Coordinates of N, CA, C and O in Angstrom, one line a residue:
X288 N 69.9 119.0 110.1 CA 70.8 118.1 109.4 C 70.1 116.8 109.1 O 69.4 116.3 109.9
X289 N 70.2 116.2 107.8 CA 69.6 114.9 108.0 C 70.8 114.0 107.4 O 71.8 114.3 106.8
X290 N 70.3 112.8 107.8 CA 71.3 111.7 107.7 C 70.5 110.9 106.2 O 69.3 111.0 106.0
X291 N 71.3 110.2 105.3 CA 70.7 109.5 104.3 C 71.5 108.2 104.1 O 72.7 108.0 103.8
X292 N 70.2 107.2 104.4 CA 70.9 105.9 104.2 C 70.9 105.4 103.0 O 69.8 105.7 102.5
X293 N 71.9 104.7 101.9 CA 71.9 104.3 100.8 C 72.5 103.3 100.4 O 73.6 103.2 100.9
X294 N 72.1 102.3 99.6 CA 72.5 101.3 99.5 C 74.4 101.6 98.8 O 74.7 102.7 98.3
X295 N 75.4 100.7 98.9 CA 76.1 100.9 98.3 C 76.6 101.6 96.8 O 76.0 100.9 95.9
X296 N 77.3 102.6 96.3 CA 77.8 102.9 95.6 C 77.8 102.3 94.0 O 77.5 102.7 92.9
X297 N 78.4 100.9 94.5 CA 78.8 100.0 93.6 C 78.3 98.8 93.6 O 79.0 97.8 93.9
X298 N 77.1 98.8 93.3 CA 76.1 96.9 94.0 C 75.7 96.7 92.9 O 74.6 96.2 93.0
X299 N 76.0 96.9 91.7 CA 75.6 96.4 90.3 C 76.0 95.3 90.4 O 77.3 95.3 90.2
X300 N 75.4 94.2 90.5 CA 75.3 92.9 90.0 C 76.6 91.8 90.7 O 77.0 90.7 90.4
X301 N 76.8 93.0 91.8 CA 78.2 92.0 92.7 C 79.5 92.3 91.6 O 80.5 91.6 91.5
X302 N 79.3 93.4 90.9 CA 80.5 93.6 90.5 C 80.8 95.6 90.3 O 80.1 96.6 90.1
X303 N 81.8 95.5 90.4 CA 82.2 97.5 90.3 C 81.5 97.6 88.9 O 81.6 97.0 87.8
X304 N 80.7 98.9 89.4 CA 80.1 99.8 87.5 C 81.0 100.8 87.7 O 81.5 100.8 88.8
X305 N 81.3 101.5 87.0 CA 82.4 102.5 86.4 C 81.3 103.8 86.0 O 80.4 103.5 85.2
X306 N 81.6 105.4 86.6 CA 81.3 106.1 86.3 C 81.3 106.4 84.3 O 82.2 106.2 83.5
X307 N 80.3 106.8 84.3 CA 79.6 107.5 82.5 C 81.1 108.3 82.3 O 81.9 108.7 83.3
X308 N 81.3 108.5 81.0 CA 82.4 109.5 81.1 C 81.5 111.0 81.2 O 81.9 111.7 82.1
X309 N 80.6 111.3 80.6 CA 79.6 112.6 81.5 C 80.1 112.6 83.0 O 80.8 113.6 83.3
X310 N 79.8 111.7 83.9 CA 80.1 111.9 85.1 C 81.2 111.7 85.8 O 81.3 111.5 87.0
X311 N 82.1 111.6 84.9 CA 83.9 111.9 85.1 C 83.9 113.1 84.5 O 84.3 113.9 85.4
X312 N 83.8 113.7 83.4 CA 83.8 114.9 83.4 C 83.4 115.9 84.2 O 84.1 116.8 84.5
X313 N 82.2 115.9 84.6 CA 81.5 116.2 85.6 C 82.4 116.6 87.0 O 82.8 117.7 87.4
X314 N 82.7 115.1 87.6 CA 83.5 115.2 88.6 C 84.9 115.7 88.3 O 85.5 116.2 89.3
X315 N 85.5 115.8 87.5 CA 86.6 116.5 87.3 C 86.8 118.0 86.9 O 87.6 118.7 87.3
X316 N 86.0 118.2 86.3 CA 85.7 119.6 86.2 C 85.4 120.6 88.0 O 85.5 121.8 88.4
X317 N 85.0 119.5 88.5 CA 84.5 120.5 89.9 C 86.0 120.2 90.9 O 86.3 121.0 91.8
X318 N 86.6 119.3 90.5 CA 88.2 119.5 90.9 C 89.1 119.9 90.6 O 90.1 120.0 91.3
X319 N 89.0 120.4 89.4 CA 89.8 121.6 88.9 C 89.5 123.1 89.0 O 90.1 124.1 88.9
X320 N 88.0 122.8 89.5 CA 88.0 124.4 89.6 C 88.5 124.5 91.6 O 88.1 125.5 92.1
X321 N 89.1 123.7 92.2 CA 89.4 124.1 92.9 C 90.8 124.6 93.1 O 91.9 124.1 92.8
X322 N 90.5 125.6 93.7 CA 91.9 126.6 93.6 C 93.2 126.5 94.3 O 94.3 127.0 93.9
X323 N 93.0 125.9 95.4 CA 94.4 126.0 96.0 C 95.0 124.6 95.4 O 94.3 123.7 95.1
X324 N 95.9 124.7 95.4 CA 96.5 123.5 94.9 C 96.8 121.8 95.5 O 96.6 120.7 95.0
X325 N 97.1 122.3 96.7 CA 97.0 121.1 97.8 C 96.0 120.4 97.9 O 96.0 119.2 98.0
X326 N 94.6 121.5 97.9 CA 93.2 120.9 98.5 C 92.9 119.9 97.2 O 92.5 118.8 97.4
X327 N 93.2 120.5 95.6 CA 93.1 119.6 94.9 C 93.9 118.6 94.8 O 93.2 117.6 94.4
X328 N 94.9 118.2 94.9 CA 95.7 117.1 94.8 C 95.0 116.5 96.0 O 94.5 115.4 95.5
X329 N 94.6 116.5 97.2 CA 94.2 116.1 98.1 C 92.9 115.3 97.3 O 92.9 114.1 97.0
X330 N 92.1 116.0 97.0 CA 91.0 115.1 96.7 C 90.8 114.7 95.1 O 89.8 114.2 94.7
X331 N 91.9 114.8 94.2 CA 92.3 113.8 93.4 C 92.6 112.5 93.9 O 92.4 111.4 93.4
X332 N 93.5 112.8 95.1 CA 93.7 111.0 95.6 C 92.8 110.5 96.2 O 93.0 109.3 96.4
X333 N 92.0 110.9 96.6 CA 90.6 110.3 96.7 C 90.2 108.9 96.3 O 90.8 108.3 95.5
X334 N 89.3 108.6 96.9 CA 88.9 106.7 95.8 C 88.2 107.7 95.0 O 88.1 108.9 95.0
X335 N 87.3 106.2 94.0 CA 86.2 106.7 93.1 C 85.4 107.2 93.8 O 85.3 108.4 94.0
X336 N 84.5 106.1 94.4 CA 83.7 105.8 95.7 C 83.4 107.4 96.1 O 82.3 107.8 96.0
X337 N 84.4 108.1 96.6 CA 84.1 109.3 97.3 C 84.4 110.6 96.4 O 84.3 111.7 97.0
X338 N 84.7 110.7 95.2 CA 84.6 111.5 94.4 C 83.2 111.7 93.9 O 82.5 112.8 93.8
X339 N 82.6 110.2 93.6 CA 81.1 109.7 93.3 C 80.5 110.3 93.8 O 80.1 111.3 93.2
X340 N 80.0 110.0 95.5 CA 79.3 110.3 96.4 C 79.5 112.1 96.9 O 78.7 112.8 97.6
X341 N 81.1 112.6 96.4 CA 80.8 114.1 96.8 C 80.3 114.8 95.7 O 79.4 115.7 95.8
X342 N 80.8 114.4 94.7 CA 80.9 115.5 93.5 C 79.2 115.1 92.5 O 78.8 115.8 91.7
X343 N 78.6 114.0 92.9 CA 77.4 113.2 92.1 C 76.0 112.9 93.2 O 74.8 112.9 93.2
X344 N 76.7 112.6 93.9 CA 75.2 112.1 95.0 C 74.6 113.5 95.9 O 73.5 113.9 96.0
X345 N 76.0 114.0 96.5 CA 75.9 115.4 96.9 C 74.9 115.7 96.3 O 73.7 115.4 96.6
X346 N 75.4 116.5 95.1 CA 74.6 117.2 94.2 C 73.2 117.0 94.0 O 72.4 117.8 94.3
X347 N 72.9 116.0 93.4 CA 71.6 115.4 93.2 C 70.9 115.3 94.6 O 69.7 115.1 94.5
X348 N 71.4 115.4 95.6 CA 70.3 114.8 97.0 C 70.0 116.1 97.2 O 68.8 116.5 97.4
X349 N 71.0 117.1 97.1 CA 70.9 118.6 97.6 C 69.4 119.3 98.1 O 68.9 119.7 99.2
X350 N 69.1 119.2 96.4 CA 67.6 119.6 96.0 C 66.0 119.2 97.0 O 65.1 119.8 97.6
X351 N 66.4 118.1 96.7 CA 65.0 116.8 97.4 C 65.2 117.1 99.2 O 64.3 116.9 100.1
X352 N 66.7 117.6 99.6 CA 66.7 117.4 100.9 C 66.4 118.7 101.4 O 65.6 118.8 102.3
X353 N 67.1 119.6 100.8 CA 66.2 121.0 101.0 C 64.7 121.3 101.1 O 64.0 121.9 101.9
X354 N 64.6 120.9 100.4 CA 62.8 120.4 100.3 C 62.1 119.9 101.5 O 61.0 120.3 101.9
X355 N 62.8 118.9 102.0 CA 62.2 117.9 103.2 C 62.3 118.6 104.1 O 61.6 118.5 105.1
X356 N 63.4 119.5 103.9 CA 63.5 120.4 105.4 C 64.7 120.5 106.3 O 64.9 121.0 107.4
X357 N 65.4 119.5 105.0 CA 67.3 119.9 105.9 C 68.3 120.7 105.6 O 68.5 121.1 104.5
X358 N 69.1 121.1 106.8 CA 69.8 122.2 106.3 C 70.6 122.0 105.0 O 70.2 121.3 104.0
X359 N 71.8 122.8 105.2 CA 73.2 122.5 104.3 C 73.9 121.6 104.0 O 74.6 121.2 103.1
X360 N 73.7 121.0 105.4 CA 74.7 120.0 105.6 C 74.1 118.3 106.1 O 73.3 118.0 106.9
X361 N 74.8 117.5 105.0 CA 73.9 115.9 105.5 C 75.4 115.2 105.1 O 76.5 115.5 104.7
X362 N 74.7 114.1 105.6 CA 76.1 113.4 105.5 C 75.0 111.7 105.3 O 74.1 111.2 105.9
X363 N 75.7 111.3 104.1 CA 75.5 109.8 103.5 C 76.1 108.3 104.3 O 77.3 108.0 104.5
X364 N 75.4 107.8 104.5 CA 75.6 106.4 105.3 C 75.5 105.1 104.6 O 74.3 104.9 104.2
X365 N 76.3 104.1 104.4 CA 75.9 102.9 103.9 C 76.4 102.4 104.2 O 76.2 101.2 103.8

């Protein structure tokens, strides 16, 4: 398992940046394909913040971390 430390989410310039619409589509597309109904309403109410970091940082770290030698599972710290 590894742990990954990262700077905040949203540290552009001391003010919130706002996801690309690419990566709102993105993230929304992977919440619709979830199937049960509940689980998605569940994580539609979600913040941004953690839609970001599941549906966008997940993803991208996935690769580089498998690599280094961690399992499936990591979990993000900031």
């Amino acid at each position: 398992m590894a742990l990954l430390f990262s700077a905040p989410v949203f540290a552009a310039e001391g003010r919130e940046s706002q996801p690309s619409k690419a990566e709102m589509d993105s993230i929304n597309r992977q919440i619709a394909a979830i199937q049960n109904p509940q689980d998605r309403a569940a994580v539609q109410n979600q913040s941004l913040v953690w839609k970001m970091t599941t549906f966008l940082c997940q993803s991208a770290a996935r690769a580089p971390l498998t690599r280094l030698g961690a399992d499936d599972r990591f979990f993000f710290a900031g």
